[in-house]
Structures are given as structure tokens and as C-alpha cells.
XYZ file of C-alpha atoms in Angstrom:
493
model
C -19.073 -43.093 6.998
C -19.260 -39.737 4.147
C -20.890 -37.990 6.953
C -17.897 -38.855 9.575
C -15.355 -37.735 7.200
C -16.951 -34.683 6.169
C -16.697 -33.711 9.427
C -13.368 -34.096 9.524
C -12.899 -31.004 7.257
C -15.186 -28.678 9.330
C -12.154 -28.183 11.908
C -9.075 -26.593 8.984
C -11.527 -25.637 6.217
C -13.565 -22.215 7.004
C -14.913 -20.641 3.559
C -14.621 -16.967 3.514
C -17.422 -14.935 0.973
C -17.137 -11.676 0.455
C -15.841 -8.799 -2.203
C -12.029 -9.532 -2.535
C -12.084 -13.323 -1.587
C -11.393 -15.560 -4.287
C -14.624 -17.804 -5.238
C -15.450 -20.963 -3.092
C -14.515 -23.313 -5.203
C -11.084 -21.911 -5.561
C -10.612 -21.933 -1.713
C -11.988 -25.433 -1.513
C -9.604 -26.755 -4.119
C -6.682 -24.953 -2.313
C -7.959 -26.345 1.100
C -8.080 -30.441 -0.059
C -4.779 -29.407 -1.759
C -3.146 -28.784 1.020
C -4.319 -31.142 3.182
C -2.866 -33.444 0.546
C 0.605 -32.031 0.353
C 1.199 -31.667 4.333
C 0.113 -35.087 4.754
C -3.681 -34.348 6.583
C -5.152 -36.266 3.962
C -2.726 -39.526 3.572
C -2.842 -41.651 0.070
C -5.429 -43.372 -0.602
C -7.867 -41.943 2.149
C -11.419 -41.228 0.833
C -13.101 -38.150 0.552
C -17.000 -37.860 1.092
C -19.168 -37.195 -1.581
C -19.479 -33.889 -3.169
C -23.347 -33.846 -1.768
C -22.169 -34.671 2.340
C -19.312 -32.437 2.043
C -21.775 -29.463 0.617
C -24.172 -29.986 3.472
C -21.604 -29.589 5.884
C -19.548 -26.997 4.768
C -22.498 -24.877 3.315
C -21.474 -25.069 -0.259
C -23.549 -26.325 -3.464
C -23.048 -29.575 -4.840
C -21.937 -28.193 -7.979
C -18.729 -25.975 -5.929
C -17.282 -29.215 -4.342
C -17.560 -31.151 -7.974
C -15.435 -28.310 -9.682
C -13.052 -28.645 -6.418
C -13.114 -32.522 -7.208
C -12.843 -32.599 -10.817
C -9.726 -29.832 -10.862
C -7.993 -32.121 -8.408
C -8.153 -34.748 -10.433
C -7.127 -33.413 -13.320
C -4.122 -31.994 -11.722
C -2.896 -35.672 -9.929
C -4.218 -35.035 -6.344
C -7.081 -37.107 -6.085
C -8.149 -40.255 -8.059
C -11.970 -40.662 -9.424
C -13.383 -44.508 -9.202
C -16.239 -45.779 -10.699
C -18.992 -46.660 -8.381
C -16.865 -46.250 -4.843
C -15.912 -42.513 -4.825
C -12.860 -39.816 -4.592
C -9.989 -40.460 -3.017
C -6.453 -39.218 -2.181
C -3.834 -40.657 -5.201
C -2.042 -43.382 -4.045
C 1.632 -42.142 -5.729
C 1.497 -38.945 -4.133
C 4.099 -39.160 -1.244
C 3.380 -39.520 2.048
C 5.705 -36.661 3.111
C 5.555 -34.209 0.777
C 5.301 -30.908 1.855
C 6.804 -32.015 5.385
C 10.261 -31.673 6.134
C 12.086 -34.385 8.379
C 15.039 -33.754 10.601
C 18.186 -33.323 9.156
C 16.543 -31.936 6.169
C 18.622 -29.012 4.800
C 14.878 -27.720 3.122
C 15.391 -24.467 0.194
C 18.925 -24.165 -1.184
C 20.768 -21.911 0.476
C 22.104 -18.848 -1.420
C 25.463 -18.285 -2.853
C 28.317 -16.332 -1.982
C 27.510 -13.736 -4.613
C 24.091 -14.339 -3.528
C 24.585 -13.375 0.406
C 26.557 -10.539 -0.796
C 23.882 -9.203 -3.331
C 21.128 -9.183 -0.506
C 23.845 -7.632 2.197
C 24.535 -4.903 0.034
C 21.056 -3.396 -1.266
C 18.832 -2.184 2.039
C 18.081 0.531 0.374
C 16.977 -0.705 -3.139
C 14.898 -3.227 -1.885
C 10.988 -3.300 -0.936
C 10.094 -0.011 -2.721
C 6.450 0.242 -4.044
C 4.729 2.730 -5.814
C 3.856 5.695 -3.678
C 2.772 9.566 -4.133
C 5.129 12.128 -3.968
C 6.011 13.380 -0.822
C 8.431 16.093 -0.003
C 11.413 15.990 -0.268
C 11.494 12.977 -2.602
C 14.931 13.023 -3.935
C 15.608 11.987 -7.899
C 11.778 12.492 -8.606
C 11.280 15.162 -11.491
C 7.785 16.803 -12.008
C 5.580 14.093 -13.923
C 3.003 16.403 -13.839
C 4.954 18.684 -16.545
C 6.008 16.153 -18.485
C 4.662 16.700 -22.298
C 1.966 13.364 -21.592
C 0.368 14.312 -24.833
C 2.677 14.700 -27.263
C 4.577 10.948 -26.081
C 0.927 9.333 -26.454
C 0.523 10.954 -29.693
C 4.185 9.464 -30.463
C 3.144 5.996 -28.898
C -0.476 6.077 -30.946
C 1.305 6.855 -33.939
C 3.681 3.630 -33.566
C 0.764 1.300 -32.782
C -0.742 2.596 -35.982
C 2.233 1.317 -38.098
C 1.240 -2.089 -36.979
C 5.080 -2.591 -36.976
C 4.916 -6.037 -35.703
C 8.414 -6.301 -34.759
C 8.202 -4.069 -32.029
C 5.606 -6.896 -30.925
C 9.033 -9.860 -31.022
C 12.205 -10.333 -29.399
C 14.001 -7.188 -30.309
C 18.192 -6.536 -29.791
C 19.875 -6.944 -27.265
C 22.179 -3.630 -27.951
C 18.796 -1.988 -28.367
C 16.854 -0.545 -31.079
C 18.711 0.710 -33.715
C 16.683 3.940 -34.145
C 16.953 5.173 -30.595
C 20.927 4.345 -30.814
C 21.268 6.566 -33.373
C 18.696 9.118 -31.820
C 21.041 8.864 -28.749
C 24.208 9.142 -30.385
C 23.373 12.308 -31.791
C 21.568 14.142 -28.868
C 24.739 13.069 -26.571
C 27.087 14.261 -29.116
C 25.526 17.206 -29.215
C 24.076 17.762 -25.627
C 27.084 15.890 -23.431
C 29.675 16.329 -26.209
C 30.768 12.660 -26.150
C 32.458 11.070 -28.972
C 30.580 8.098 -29.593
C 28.743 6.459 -32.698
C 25.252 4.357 -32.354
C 27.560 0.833 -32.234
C 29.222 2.116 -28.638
C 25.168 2.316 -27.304
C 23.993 -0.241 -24.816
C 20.664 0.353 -23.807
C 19.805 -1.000 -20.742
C 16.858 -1.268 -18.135
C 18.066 2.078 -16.476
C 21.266 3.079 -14.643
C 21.262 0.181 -12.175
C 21.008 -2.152 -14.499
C 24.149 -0.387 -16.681
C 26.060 -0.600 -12.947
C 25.177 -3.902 -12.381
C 26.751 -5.083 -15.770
C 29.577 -3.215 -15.136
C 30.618 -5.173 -12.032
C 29.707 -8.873 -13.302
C 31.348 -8.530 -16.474
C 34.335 -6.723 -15.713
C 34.899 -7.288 -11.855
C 36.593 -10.349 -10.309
C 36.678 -10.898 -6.370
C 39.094 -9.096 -4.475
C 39.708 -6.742 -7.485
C 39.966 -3.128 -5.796
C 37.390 -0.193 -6.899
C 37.387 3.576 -5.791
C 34.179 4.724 -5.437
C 32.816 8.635 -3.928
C 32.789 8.981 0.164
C 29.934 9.964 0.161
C 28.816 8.620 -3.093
C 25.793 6.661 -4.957
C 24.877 3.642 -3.270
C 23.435 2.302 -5.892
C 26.875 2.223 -7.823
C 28.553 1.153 -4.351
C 26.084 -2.012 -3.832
C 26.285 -3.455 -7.292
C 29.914 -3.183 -7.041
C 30.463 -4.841 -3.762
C 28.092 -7.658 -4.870
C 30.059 -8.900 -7.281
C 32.942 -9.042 -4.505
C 34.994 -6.141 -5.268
C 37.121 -4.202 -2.515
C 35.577 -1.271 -2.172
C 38.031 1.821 -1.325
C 36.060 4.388 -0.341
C 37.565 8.315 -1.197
C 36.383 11.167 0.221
C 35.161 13.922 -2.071
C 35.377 17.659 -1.278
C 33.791 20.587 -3.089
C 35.207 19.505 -6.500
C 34.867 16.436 -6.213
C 36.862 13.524 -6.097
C 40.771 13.861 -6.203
C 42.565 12.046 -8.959
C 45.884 12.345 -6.665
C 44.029 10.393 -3.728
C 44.314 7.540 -5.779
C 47.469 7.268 -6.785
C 48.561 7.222 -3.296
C 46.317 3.939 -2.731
C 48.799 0.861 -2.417
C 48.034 -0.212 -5.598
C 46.270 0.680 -8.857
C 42.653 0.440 -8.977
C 40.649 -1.684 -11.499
C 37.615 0.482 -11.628
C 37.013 3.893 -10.384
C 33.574 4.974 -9.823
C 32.702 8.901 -10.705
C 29.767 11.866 -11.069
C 32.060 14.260 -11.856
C 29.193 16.575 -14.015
C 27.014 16.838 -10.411
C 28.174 14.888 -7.385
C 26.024 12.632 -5.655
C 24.932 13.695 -3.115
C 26.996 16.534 -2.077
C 26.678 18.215 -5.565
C 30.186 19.797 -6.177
C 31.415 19.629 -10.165
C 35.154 18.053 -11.095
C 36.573 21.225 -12.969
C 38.921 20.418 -15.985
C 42.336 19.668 -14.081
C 41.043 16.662 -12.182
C 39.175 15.179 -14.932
C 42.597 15.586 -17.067
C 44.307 14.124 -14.218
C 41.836 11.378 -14.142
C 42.488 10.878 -17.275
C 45.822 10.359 -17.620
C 45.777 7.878 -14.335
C 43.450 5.842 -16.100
C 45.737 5.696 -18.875
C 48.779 5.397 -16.908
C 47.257 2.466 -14.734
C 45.233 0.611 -17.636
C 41.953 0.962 -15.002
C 38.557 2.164 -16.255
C 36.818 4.578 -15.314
C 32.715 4.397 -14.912
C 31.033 8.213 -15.439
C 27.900 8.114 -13.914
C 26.614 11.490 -15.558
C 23.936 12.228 -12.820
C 21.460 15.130 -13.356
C 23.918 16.517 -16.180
C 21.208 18.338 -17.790
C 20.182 20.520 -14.991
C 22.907 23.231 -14.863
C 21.832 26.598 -13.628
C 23.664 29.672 -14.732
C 26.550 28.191 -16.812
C 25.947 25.200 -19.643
C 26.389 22.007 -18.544
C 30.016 20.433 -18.944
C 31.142 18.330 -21.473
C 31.656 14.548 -20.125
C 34.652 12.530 -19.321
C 34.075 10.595 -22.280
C 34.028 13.237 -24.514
C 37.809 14.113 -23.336
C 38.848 10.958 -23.585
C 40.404 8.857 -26.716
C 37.594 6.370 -26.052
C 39.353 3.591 -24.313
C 38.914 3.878 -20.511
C 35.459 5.463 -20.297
C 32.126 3.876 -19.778
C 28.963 6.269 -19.907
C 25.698 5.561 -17.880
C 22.726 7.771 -18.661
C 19.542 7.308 -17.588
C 15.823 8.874 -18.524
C 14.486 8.062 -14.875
C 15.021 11.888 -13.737
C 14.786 13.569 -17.265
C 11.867 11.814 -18.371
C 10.385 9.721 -15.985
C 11.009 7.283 -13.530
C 8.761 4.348 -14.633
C 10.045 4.455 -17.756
C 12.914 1.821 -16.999
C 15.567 2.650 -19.978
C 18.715 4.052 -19.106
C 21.880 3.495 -21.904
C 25.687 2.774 -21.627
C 28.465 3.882 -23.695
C 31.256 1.821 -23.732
C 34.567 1.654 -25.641
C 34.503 -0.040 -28.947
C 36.419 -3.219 -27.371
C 33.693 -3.790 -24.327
C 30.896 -3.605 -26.528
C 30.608 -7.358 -27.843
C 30.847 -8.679 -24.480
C 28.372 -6.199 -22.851
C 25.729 -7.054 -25.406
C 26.203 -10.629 -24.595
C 25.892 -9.945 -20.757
C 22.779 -7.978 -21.599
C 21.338 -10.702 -23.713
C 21.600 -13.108 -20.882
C 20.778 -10.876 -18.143
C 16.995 -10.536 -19.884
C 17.194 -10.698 -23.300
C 16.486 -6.900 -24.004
C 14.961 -3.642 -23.600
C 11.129 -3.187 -24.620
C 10.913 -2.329 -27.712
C 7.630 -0.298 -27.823
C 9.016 2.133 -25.419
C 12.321 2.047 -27.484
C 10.846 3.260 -30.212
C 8.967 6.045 -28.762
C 11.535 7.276 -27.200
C 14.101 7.114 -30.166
C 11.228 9.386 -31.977
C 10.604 11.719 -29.241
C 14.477 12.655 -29.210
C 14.695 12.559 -33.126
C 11.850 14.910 -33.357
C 13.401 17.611 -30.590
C 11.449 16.969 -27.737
C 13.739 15.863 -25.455
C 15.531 18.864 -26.164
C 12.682 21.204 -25.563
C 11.581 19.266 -22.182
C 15.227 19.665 -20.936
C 15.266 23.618 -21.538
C 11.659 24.265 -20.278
C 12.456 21.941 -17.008
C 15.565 23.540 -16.494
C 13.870 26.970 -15.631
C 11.243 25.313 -13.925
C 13.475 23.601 -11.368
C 15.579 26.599 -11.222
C 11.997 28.811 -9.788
C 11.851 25.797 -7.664
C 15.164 25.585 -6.168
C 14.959 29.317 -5.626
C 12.075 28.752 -3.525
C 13.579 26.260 -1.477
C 16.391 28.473 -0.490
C 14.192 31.244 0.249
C 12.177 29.482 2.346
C 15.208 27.622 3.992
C 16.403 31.418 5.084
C 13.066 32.397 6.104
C 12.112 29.326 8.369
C 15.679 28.130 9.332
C 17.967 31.191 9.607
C 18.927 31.187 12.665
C 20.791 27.621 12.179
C 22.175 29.016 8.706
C 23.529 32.370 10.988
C 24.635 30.384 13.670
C 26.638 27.954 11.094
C 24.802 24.788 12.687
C 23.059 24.267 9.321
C 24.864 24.425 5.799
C 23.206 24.387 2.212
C 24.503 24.147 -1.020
C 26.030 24.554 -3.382
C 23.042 25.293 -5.902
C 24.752 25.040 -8.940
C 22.982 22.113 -10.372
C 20.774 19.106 -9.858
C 17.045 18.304 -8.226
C 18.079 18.260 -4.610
C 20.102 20.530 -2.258
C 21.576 19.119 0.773
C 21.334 20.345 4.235
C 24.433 19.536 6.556
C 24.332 19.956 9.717
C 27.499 20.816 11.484
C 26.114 20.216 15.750
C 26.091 16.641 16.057
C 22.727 16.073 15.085
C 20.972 12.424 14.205
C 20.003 12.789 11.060
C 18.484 9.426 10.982
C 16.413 10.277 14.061
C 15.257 13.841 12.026
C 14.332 11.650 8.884
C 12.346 9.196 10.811
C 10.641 11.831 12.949
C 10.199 13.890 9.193
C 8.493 10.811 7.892
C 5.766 10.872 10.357
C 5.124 14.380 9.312
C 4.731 13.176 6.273
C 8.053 14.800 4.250
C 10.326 11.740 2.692
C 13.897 13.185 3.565
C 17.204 11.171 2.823
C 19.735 10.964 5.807
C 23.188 12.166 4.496
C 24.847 9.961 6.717
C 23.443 6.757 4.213
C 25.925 7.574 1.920
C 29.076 7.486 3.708
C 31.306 4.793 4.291
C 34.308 6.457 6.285
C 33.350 9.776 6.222
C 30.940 10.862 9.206
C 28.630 13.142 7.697
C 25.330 14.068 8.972
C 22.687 16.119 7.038
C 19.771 16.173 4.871
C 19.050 15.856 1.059
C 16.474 17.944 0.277
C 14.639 17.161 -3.109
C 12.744 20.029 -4.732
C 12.068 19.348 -8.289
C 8.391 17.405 -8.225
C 6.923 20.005 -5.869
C 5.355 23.821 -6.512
C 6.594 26.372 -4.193
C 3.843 26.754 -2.069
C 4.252 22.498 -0.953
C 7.951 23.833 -0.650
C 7.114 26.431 2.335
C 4.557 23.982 3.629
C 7.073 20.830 3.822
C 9.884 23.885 5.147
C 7.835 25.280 8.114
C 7.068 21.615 9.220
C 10.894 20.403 9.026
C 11.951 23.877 10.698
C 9.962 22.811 13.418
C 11.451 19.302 13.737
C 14.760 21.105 14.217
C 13.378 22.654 17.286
């Protein structure tokens, strides 16, 4: 009879052994398991012993008793005295098996559908080397490793042990302060430590902004072509998305005033716009301004790559013009820093800030703290100030080389007007537009299997049809810069 239903196991249990399976006992356990739950092992069936089962299956005694005993510790199987194992009579009959008419998981939400629709392309990413022409991706290997583990040593020396607990949900109060003062200073906003949100970096700071100030329907102007990021979070909450087109200075405050009716967010990188990299000068941002205050909407500064200005100082930030009513800051330290690093920072008029704090707080409770803390003492201490200015000639060499070796591998397109680049004022990326028709999808895919990561312009327009390439050059010497050139110059062959 044990040897009969032994057998029975032999035909849906096959132990695997070898480096990277998980031990024998663990894939017996999960085997009897599931034949429990899908209903091959019914309630109050018997098992054969431990020793008929190990004969047939090749396993020791002693693996098929640790299967046995975890099983019944956990409910699946009952132990009797003097007759055996067997399958517990109150586990269900069908679990684990879904009958007809069944709706089985929940079904998402409206928010829900809309959250998935909207991300493609900030889904599914994993941890990967650097490939050219990465976009957003600054040089790690120049940034100052040593002096932030001296920083981090030095705080794990302090044995402050409540950087170890549940921290605030604003953020830490030293790095607030830190902040304040290096934005003052650096960004020239007006802003004090209480008006800091730190968050879990920029997406994060845009996804807060649309679930606790956006209703359905309500109407937001973002870039054409713009940040999908900021565009996705936005339309996930429900918001009607009205899509502007941008030209070299950026985005026109008169545009929207002409829209039907007054926006309830407007969406901006007026310091270096993403991705076509043109800067809002001074009469636009006043005019932005004043339509902000003369329609009671908010505006949302995304201050992308504001520290990397080439030639002229950076310029000072919509917030830093305003009275500090309708503008809310995101900064991030993904592209100054580093990317892994996962703390980016709002600033928000006085009036928001109770009510972002609480969104934070429920969103996930807070910001690390360790990190927090280095951080606040690598800006207190100048570093961040030091990294910025020795980064921003370094990227400068490397955007040099870029163009040079754009003119020398692809000038006949850039004679012939088929190809455009620029402008090179600013930022880690240039972008490559191509004015013939081309697919730019197509090239990117095609680039990919030659090993270069370029971004399709086209991904970041809603109405506008642009086609084109962003070309990231900050992470990469210039002699992977002429490599990763010659090989795209001959894609466009």
C-alpha cells in the first residue's frame, strides 16, 4: 500500500541537485505542498512513509521527515500516532482551483488601469552597465566615493541610533537646512528648511503632486515634447493632459491663455528643457508668472540638469521670482550625485506643506535616514559644491567631444541639413533631429544591437511629430564617444 502511493509521486515530483537549486528538502516540501493546494493530494489521503517515499524518490530518510514535519507544522498534513501522515482533513478540497464563473484576483482600479497604461517606459528597468548613449547617467566613476564613505563611516561611528528608527516624514532636519541654504545660494530660491519635502527622488515628488492636488478631469499643460515621467504620473491620477508645444525657449506662457479654460497645473523645465534643451529667458517666466497668479493655477518647476550650464551661470529658478505661492520645486540628486541614491526634495509653498508631509507619510512613511544624513553633511561641508564645479568642466570636455566627433563622422547629414544638433548650452545629453523622415525607433532598435542605448525623440511627443535622437554623453570618456559615433554614423548609412 506505502509502496503504491509512493509511486504515485514519481510521475509530478522530479528532484533537481545541483549549484543554484534550492536543497531537497525544500523542493520536496514545495512539491507535497502543492499537490495539496491544487487538489492532487485530496483531504485526508495518506502519504507513505518517509522510508518508501526515500527509496523511491532517491532521497534520505531524514530529507522526507524535515519535508513531513514542516508540513505539519504549517497545517498541510496531520501526524497520527501509530497509522501515519496524511493530508489535513479542513484543508479545502478546492483550494488553489478556480471553478467557472469564478472572477479569480481582483481586478484593478480605474486609477489602477490608468497607472499601468501610462508608465511603459518606467517599468521593468534593472540594473545594467553603462552603455552609450545612456541619457540622465552622470560619471559614477568621478564621483568623490571616498570622501562620502568617510562621511557615512563617520555617522556609523556616532552610534546615533535614531538614524537606526522611523525618522520624519518632511525629512531630516539637518539635510533641510543643508538644502535650504545650498538652493538659496546655488538656484537662488527663496525658501526656508520648513518649505523642504524630501522625497524618494523626482518621481516620487511628481507623483505626489498629482494625487494630492489633482482631481479627474482637472486640465494640466505639460511640454510637447516634454518629461514623461512628469506626463505619466499626471495622467494617472486622471488629469487632462494638454499637451503644448515648446520651441527654442521653451514653452510659451501666451499658448496657454488661449486654451479654453484656465489650467490647474502647468508642468515646466524652464532652467534646461527636456529633451530638446532650450532655456525660458526672463519674459516668459514673468509671463508665467503673472498667469499663474492671474488664474490661481500652480505651477510645477521641474529644475532638470540646472547645475550644468556651460559658458554663462546657471539661472535663477521660477521659485526664486516668485512671492512663494504658486511654485512647487522638484530637485533631484539622481544626475548630480548618483542615480541609486533615491532622494530627490520638493519645495512647496508654505500652505501645501502640511498636506504634502501627510501624503508622504502615507505614501511610505519616509526617506532613509542614514543616507539623509550623509548627504545633509556632504552639502554642509562644501562638497556638493566642489563636485558640481569639477563635473561641470568635465562634461563640458565631454560634450565637446561629442560634437567633434558628430562633425567628423556625420557631416555630411549636418551639411546637407538632414541631421540637426543642439543647442549645447547645458545639460548631459544633446539631441540629434533628424529632419528626412527617418524612424527613429527603427535607428534605436537597430543602435541597441550595436550595443549604444539611444532614446527615440519621437517618445516624448504627444502631438508634435518629432523624430531624432538623444544623445547622452556625460558617463563616457571621449575615446567611447568616437567609438559609440563611428558605429551610429554607420547605422545612418
Amino acid at each position: 500500500m506505502a509502496r503504491r502511493a509512493a509511486g504515485r509521486f514519481i510521475g509530478w515530483f522530479r528532484p533537481l541537485r545541483g549549484a543554484g537549486q534550492a536543497s531537497l528538502q525544500l523542493q520536496l516540501y514545495a512539491a507535497i505542498r502543492a499537490g495539496v493546494l491544487d487538489g492532487r493530494l485530496p483531504p485526508g489521503e495518506r502519504l507513505p512513509s518517509s522510508r518508501a517515499l526515500g527509496e523511491d524518490l532517491g532521497l534520505s530518510r531524514n530529507t522526507v521527515l524535515g519535508a513531513y514535519d514542516r508540513l505539519v507544522a504549517e497545517g498541510y498534513l496531520a501526524a497520527r500516532a501509530a497509522s501515519g501522515v496524511y493530508v489535513a482533513e479542513d484543508v479545502p478540497a478546492d483550494l488553489g482551483r478556480a471553478g467557472p464563473g469564478q472572477a479569480g484576483p481582483a481586478s484593478f482600479s480605474q486609477r489602477g488601469r490608468r497607472l499601468i497604461a501610462a508608465a511603459p517606459e518606467l517599468a521593468g528597468h534593472e540594473l545594467q552597465a553603462a552603455r552609450p548613449f545612456m541619457v540622465g547617467l552622470p560619471a559614477l566613476d568621478e564621483f568623490p566615493l571616498a570622501t562620502w564613505r568617510r562621511l557615512t563611516n563617520r555617522r556609523l561611528r556616532r552610534s546615533d541610533l535614531a538614524l537606526f528608527g522611523s525618522g520624519d516624514a518632511q525629512g531630516l532636519p539637518a539635510l533641510r537646512q543643508a538644502l535650504a541654504g545650498y538652493l538659496t545660494e546655488a538656484r537662488g530660491l527663496n525658501c526656508l528648511a520648513d518649505q523642504i519635502l524630501v522625497v524618494s527622488g523626482a518621481q516620487q515628488a511628481l507623483d505626489l503632486v498629482g494625487r494630492v492636488l489633482l482631481d479627474p478631469g482637472d486640465r494640466v499643460v505639460v511640454e510637447d515634447p516634454g518629461y514623461a515621467g512628469a506626463r505619466e504620473a499626471l495622467a494617472a491620477v486622471g488629469a487632462r493632459i494638454e499637451a503644448l508645444p515648446v520651441d527654442a525657449q521653451g514653452l510659451d506662457p501666451e499658448d496657454i491663455a488661449r486654451l479654453p479654460g484656465p489650467p490647474k497645473l502647468v508642468a515646466v523645465t524652464p532652467s534646461h528643457q527636456f529633451p530638446l534643451g532650450g532655456t525660458m529667458p526672463l519674459a516668459r517666466r514673468l509671463g508665467l508668472l503673472a498667469l499663474a497668479r492671474d488664474t490661481g493655477c500652480l505651477i510645477v518647476e521641474d529644475d532638470y540638469d540646472c547645475e550644468y550650464r556651460y559658458g554663462t551661470p546657471p539661472l535663477p529658478a521660477l521659485q526664486g521670482l516668485d512671492g512663494g505661492e504658486r511654485v512647487i520645486y522638484v530637485g533631484t540628486f539622481s544626475k548630480v550625485l548618483f542615480p541609486g541614491l533615491r532622494l530627490g526634495y520638493l519645495v512647496l509653498p508654505p500652505h501645501l506643506v502640511a498636506g504634502f508631509v501627510r501624503a508622504k507619510a502615507t505614501a511610505d512613511g519616509h526617506a532613509p535616514s542614514l543616507p539623509q544624513a550623509v548627504l545633509a553633511d556632504f552639502i554642509a561641508e562644501g562638497h556638493l559644491a566642489q563636485h558640481v564645479r569639477r563635473m561641470r568642466k568635465l562634461y563640458r570636455e565631454r560634450q565637446q567631444a561629442l560634437l567633434a566627433a558628430l562633425q567628423r563622422h556625420c557631416g555630411r547629414w549636418l551639411q546637407s541639413g538632414a541631421l540637426r544638433v543642439g543647442p549645447a548650452e547645458a545639460g548631459l545629453h544633446l539631441v540629434a533631429e533628424f529632419t528626412d523622415g527617418r524612424d527613429d525607433r527603427a535607428l534605436a532598435a537597430a543602435a541597441a544591437a550595436q550595443g549604444l542605448m539611444v532614446a527615440p525623440l519621437s517618445r516624448y511627443g504627444q502631438r508634435r511629430q518629432l523624430s531624432g535622437l538623444l544623445l547622452g554623453y556625460a558617463a563616457f570618456t571621449p575615446a567611447q564617444i568616437e567609438q559609440a559615433v563611428q558605429t551610429l554614423a554607420k547605422l545612418l548609412k
